[in-house]
Amino acid sequence: MFRQKIQLYSDDLQIELYNDNLLIKLYNDDLQNEFYNNYLQIKLYNDDLQIEFYNDDLDRVIQLYSDDLQIELYNDNLLIKLYNDDLQNEFYNNYLQIKLYNDDLQIEFYNDDLQIELYNDDFQIELYNDDLQIELYNDDLQIQFYNNDLQI
């Protein structure tokens, strides 16, 4: 099988071209950038920053890493995570989930079952497609609301 290869090297740059694959690497201390044609992979490392994209059997992955950030994109699913101490943000495309943690703060949203939850010590809100439920807790204060039933 004929395989063509082109390489270019410098102190911090490397380029390789094959018949079915293109690879580009850039090195600068801990900085690395890689690009592949078929498996389409791009990596950029600066500390822990990484981006990956795959287009193989319609399975796409995009990952972005930094100290407190992670983004992953798949064919059917998108995941975004943000970490800052105890801060976490997650987003999913299909199961559409967003979570934000700051101490006990959490927000969740789902496509099919619409659910939103917000926690801040004693505060909680939940929203569902069929049943709407809102709960507020403050020591001994509780409020609940449902679609067919109103309860306070």
PDB file of C-alpha atoms in Angstrom:
ATOM      1  CA  MET A   1       0.000   0.000   0.000  1.00  0.00           C
ATOM      2  CA  PHE A   2       1.421   3.344  -1.014  1.00  0.00           C
ATOM      3  CA  ARG A   3       1.963   5.533   2.007  1.00  0.00           C
ATOM      4  CA  GLN A   4       3.089   9.114   1.626  1.00  0.00           C
ATOM      5  CA  LYS A   5       4.771  10.796   4.548  1.00  0.00           C
ATOM      6  CA  ILE A   6       5.905  14.394   4.899  1.00  0.00           C
ATOM      7  CA  GLN A   7       7.613  15.490   8.069  1.00  0.00           C
ATOM      8  CA  LEU A   8       8.667  18.950   9.159  1.00  0.00           C
ATOM      9  CA  TYR A   9      10.552  19.320  12.406  1.00  0.00           C
ATOM     10  CA  SER A  10      11.725  22.359  14.290  1.00  0.00           C
ATOM     11  CA  ASP A  11      12.435  22.768  17.965  1.00  0.00           C
ATOM     12  CA  ASP A  12       8.750  22.954  18.888  1.00  0.00           C
ATOM     13  CA  LEU A  13       6.944  22.070  15.627  1.00  0.00           C
ATOM     14  CA  GLN A  14       6.311  18.712  13.983  1.00  0.00           C
ATOM     15  CA  ILE A  15       4.103  18.126  10.944  1.00  0.00           C
ATOM     16  CA  GLU A  16       3.449  14.672   9.490  1.00  0.00           C
ATOM     17  CA  LEU A  17       1.281  14.044   6.444  1.00  0.00           C
ATOM     18  CA  TYR A  18       0.229  10.523   5.491  1.00  0.00           C
ATOM     19  CA  ASN A  19      -2.147   9.236   2.854  1.00  0.00           C
ATOM     20  CA  ASP A  20      -5.044   8.851   5.244  1.00  0.00           C
ATOM     21  CA  ASN A  21      -3.843  10.857   8.179  1.00  0.00           C
ATOM     22  CA  LEU A  22      -2.579  14.341   8.898  1.00  0.00           C
ATOM     23  CA  LEU A  23      -0.774  14.942  12.162  1.00  0.00           C
ATOM     24  CA  ILE A  24       0.335  18.361  13.381  1.00  0.00           C
ATOM     25  CA  LYS A  25       2.173  18.669  16.660  1.00  0.00           C
ATOM     26  CA  LEU A  26       3.314  21.875  18.279  1.00  0.00           C
ATOM     27  CA  TYR A  27       5.505  21.629  21.354  1.00  0.00           C
ATOM     28  CA  ASN A  28       6.243  24.648  23.491  1.00  0.00           C
ATOM     29  CA  ASP A  29       7.207  23.544  26.954  1.00  0.00           C
ATOM     30  CA  ASP A  30       4.006  21.752  27.931  1.00  0.00           C
ATOM     31  CA  LEU A  31       2.048  23.033  24.900  1.00  0.00           C
ATOM     32  CA  GLN A  32       1.092  20.323  22.402  1.00  0.00           C
ATOM     33  CA  ASN A  33      -1.258  20.629  19.460  1.00  0.00           C
ATOM     34  CA  GLU A  34      -2.168  17.504  17.499  1.00  0.00           C
ATOM     35  CA  PHE A  35      -4.490  17.288  14.522  1.00  0.00           C
ATOM     36  CA  TYR A  36      -5.536  14.067  12.809  1.00  0.00           C
ATOM     37  CA  ASN A  37      -7.536  13.928   9.609  1.00  0.00           C
ATOM     38  CA  ASN A  38      -9.417  10.659   9.848  1.00  0.00           C
ATOM     39  CA  TYR A  39      -9.747  10.291  13.561  1.00  0.00           C
ATOM     40  CA  LEU A  40      -9.707  14.104  13.658  1.00  0.00           C
ATOM     41  CA  GLN A  41      -7.983  14.626  16.957  1.00  0.00           C
ATOM     42  CA  ILE A  42      -6.866  18.045  18.123  1.00  0.00           C
ATOM     43  CA  LYS A  43      -4.969  18.266  21.354  1.00  0.00           C
ATOM     44  CA  LEU A  44      -3.713  21.458  22.892  1.00  0.00           C
ATOM     45  CA  TYR A  45      -1.875  21.059  26.155  1.00  0.00           C
ATOM     46  CA  ASN A  46      -1.176  24.111  28.230  1.00  0.00           C
ATOM     47  CA  ASP A  47      -0.993  22.756  31.725  1.00  0.00           C
ATOM     48  CA  ASP A  48      -3.970  20.398  31.372  1.00  0.00           C
ATOM     49  CA  LEU A  49      -5.826  21.879  28.379  1.00  0.00           C
ATOM     50  CA  GLN A  50      -6.907  19.190  25.898  1.00  0.00           C
ATOM     51  CA  ILE A  51      -9.261  19.263  22.913  1.00  0.00           C
ATOM     52  CA  GLU A  52     -10.160  16.056  21.099  1.00  0.00           C
ATOM     53  CA  PHE A  53     -12.489  15.628  18.158  1.00  0.00           C
ATOM     54  CA  TYR A  54     -13.262  12.272  16.567  1.00  0.00           C
ATOM     55  CA  ASN A  55     -15.268  11.758  13.403  1.00  0.00           C
ATOM     56  CA  ASP A  56     -15.219   7.997  13.109  1.00  0.00           C
ATOM     57  CA  ASP A  57     -18.482   6.067  12.751  1.00  0.00           C
ATOM     58  CA  LEU A  58     -20.255   9.337  13.543  1.00  0.00           C
ATOM     59  CA  ASP A  59     -18.797   9.216  17.017  1.00  0.00           C
ATOM     60  CA  ARG A  60     -17.606  12.722  17.683  1.00  0.00           C
ATOM     61  CA  VAL A  61     -15.799  13.685  20.835  1.00  0.00           C
ATOM     62  CA  ILE A  62     -14.677  17.166  21.746  1.00  0.00           C
ATOM     63  CA  GLN A  63     -12.874  17.468  25.039  1.00  0.00           C
ATOM     64  CA  LEU A  64     -11.555  20.678  26.508  1.00  0.00           C
ATOM     65  CA  TYR A  65      -9.663  20.450  29.754  1.00  0.00           C
ATOM     66  CA  SER A  66      -8.253  23.222  31.851  1.00  0.00           C
ATOM     67  CA  ASP A  67      -7.738  23.342  35.563  1.00  0.00           C
ATOM     68  CA  ASP A  68     -11.438  23.769  36.244  1.00  0.00           C
ATOM     69  CA  LEU A  69     -13.111  23.296  32.821  1.00  0.00           C
ATOM     70  CA  GLN A  70     -14.019  20.160  30.888  1.00  0.00           C
ATOM     71  CA  ILE A  71     -16.110  20.082  27.712  1.00  0.00           C
ATOM     72  CA  GLU A  72     -17.012  16.844  25.952  1.00  0.00           C
ATOM     73  CA  LEU A  73     -19.134  16.665  22.804  1.00  0.00           C
ATOM     74  CA  TYR A  74     -20.320  13.307  21.541  1.00  0.00           C
ATOM     75  CA  ASN A  75     -22.581  12.450  18.645  1.00  0.00           C
ATOM     76  CA  ASP A  76     -25.706  12.283  20.775  1.00  0.00           C
ATOM     77  CA  ASN A  77     -24.486  13.859  23.949  1.00  0.00           C
ATOM     78  CA  LEU A  78     -22.936  17.130  25.022  1.00  0.00           C
ATOM     79  CA  LEU A  79     -21.280  17.357  28.394  1.00  0.00           C
ATOM     80  CA  ILE A  80     -19.890  20.567  29.867  1.00  0.00           C
ATOM     81  CA  LYS A  81     -18.271  20.507  33.267  1.00  0.00           C
ATOM     82  CA  LEU A  82     -16.890  23.503  35.096  1.00  0.00           C
ATOM     83  CA  TYR A  83     -14.956  22.886  38.281  1.00  0.00           C
ATOM     84  CA  ASN A  84     -13.987  25.741  40.557  1.00  0.00           C
ATOM     85  CA  ASP A  85     -13.321  24.388  44.022  1.00  0.00           C
ATOM     86  CA  ASP A  86     -16.770  22.981  44.707  1.00  0.00           C
ATOM     87  CA  LEU A  87     -18.340  24.625  41.612  1.00  0.00           C
ATOM     88  CA  GLN A  88     -19.473  22.124  38.980  1.00  0.00           C
ATOM     89  CA  ASN A  89     -21.542  22.797  35.872  1.00  0.00           C
ATOM     90  CA  GLU A  90     -22.665  19.880  33.717  1.00  0.00           C
ATOM     91  CA  PHE A  91     -24.731  20.085  30.547  1.00  0.00           C
ATOM     92  CA  TYR A  92     -26.009  17.108  28.591  1.00  0.00           C
ATOM     93  CA  ASN A  93     -27.753  17.346  25.237  1.00  0.00           C
ATOM     94  CA  ASN A  94     -30.033  14.326  25.300  1.00  0.00           C
ATOM     95  CA  TYR A  95     -30.534  13.944  29.003  1.00  0.00           C
ATOM     96  CA  LEU A  96     -30.051  17.717  29.242  1.00  0.00           C
ATOM     97  CA  GLN A  97     -28.586  17.931  32.697  1.00  0.00           C
ATOM     98  CA  ILE A  98     -27.114  21.099  34.139  1.00  0.00           C
ATOM     99  CA  LYS A  99     -25.521  20.908  37.535  1.00  0.00           C
ATOM    100  CA  LEU A 100     -24.004  23.834  39.340  1.00  0.00           C
ATOM    101  CA  TYR A 101     -22.471  23.058  42.691  1.00  0.00           C
ATOM    102  CA  ASN A 102     -21.444  25.872  44.989  1.00  0.00           C
ATOM    103  CA  ASP A 103     -21.565  24.363  48.425  1.00  0.00           C
ATOM    104  CA  ASP A 104     -24.944  22.671  48.021  1.00  0.00           C
ATOM    105  CA  LEU A 105     -26.313  24.482  44.946  1.00  0.00           C
ATOM    106  CA  GLN A 106     -27.553  22.079  42.256  1.00  0.00           C
ATOM    107  CA  ILE A 107     -29.617  22.709  39.117  1.00  0.00           C
ATOM    108  CA  GLU A 108     -30.812  19.833  36.944  1.00  0.00           C
ATOM    109  CA  PHE A 109     -32.814  19.982  33.738  1.00  0.00           C
ATOM    110  CA  TYR A 110     -33.976  16.978  31.730  1.00  0.00           C
ATOM    111  CA  ASN A 111     -35.545  16.819  28.281  1.00  0.00           C
ATOM    112  CA  ASP A 112     -38.183  14.171  28.850  1.00  0.00           C
ATOM    113  CA  ASP A 113     -38.827  14.691  32.522  1.00  0.00           C
ATOM    114  CA  LEU A 114     -38.376  18.386  33.055  1.00  0.00           C
ATOM    115  CA  GLN A 115     -36.706  18.600  36.425  1.00  0.00           C
ATOM    116  CA  ILE A 116     -35.113  21.692  37.903  1.00  0.00           C
ATOM    117  CA  GLU A 117     -33.582  21.414  41.323  1.00  0.00           C
ATOM    118  CA  LEU A 118     -31.991  24.274  43.155  1.00  0.00           C
ATOM    119  CA  TYR A 119     -30.406  23.545  46.491  1.00  0.00           C
ATOM    120  CA  ASN A 120     -29.040  26.211  48.772  1.00  0.00           C
ATOM    121  CA  ASP A 121     -29.038  24.821  52.270  1.00  0.00           C
ATOM    122  CA  ASP A 122     -32.803  24.709  52.761  1.00  0.00           C
ATOM    123  CA  PHE A 123     -34.078  25.896  49.355  1.00  0.00           C
ATOM    124  CA  GLN A 124     -35.288  23.347  46.799  1.00  0.00           C
ATOM    125  CA  ILE A 125     -37.263  23.809  43.570  1.00  0.00           C
ATOM    126  CA  GLU A 126     -38.370  20.859  41.475  1.00  0.00           C
ATOM    127  CA  LEU A 127     -40.262  21.205  38.201  1.00  0.00           C
ATOM    128  CA  TYR A 128     -41.652  18.197  36.335  1.00  0.00           C
ATOM    129  CA  ASN A 129     -43.532  17.931  33.070  1.00  0.00           C
ATOM    130  CA  ASP A 130     -46.619  16.223  34.411  1.00  0.00           C
ATOM    131  CA  ASP A 131     -46.315  17.283  38.017  1.00  0.00           C
ATOM    132  CA  LEU A 132     -45.220  20.755  39.018  1.00  0.00           C
ATOM    133  CA  GLN A 133     -43.660  20.628  42.437  1.00  0.00           C
ATOM    134  CA  ILE A 134     -42.073  23.597  44.131  1.00  0.00           C
ATOM    135  CA  GLU A 135     -40.685  23.134  47.589  1.00  0.00           C
ATOM    136  CA  LEU A 136     -39.216  25.869  49.714  1.00  0.00           C
ATOM    137  CA  TYR A 137     -37.718  24.904  53.022  1.00  0.00           C
ATOM    138  CA  ASN A 138     -36.617  27.512  55.507  1.00  0.00           C
ATOM    139  CA  ASP A 139     -36.422  25.888  58.901  1.00  0.00           C
ATOM    140  CA  ASP A 140     -40.111  25.118  59.362  1.00  0.00           C
ATOM    141  CA  LEU A 141     -41.496  26.837  56.218  1.00  0.00           C
ATOM    142  CA  GLN A 142     -42.596  24.466  53.454  1.00  0.00           C
ATOM    143  CA  ILE A 143     -44.549  25.316  50.278  1.00  0.00           C
ATOM    144  CA  GLN A 144     -45.584  22.650  47.777  1.00  0.00           C
ATOM    145  CA  PHE A 145     -47.494  23.189  44.549  1.00  0.00           C
ATOM    146  CA  TYR A 146     -48.795  20.430  42.269  1.00  0.00           C
ATOM    147  CA  ASN A 147     -50.680  20.567  38.990  1.00  0.00           C
ATOM    148  CA  ASN A 148     -53.929  19.075  40.219  1.00  0.00           C
ATOM    149  CA  ASP A 149     -53.366  19.728  43.876  1.00  0.00           C
ATOM    150  CA  LEU A 150     -52.401  22.972  45.519  1.00  0.00           C
ATOM    151  CA  GLN A 151     -50.848  22.410  48.893  1.00  0.00           C
ATOM    152  CA  ILE A 152     -49.378  25.189  51.014  1.00  0.00           C
TER     153      ILE A 152
END
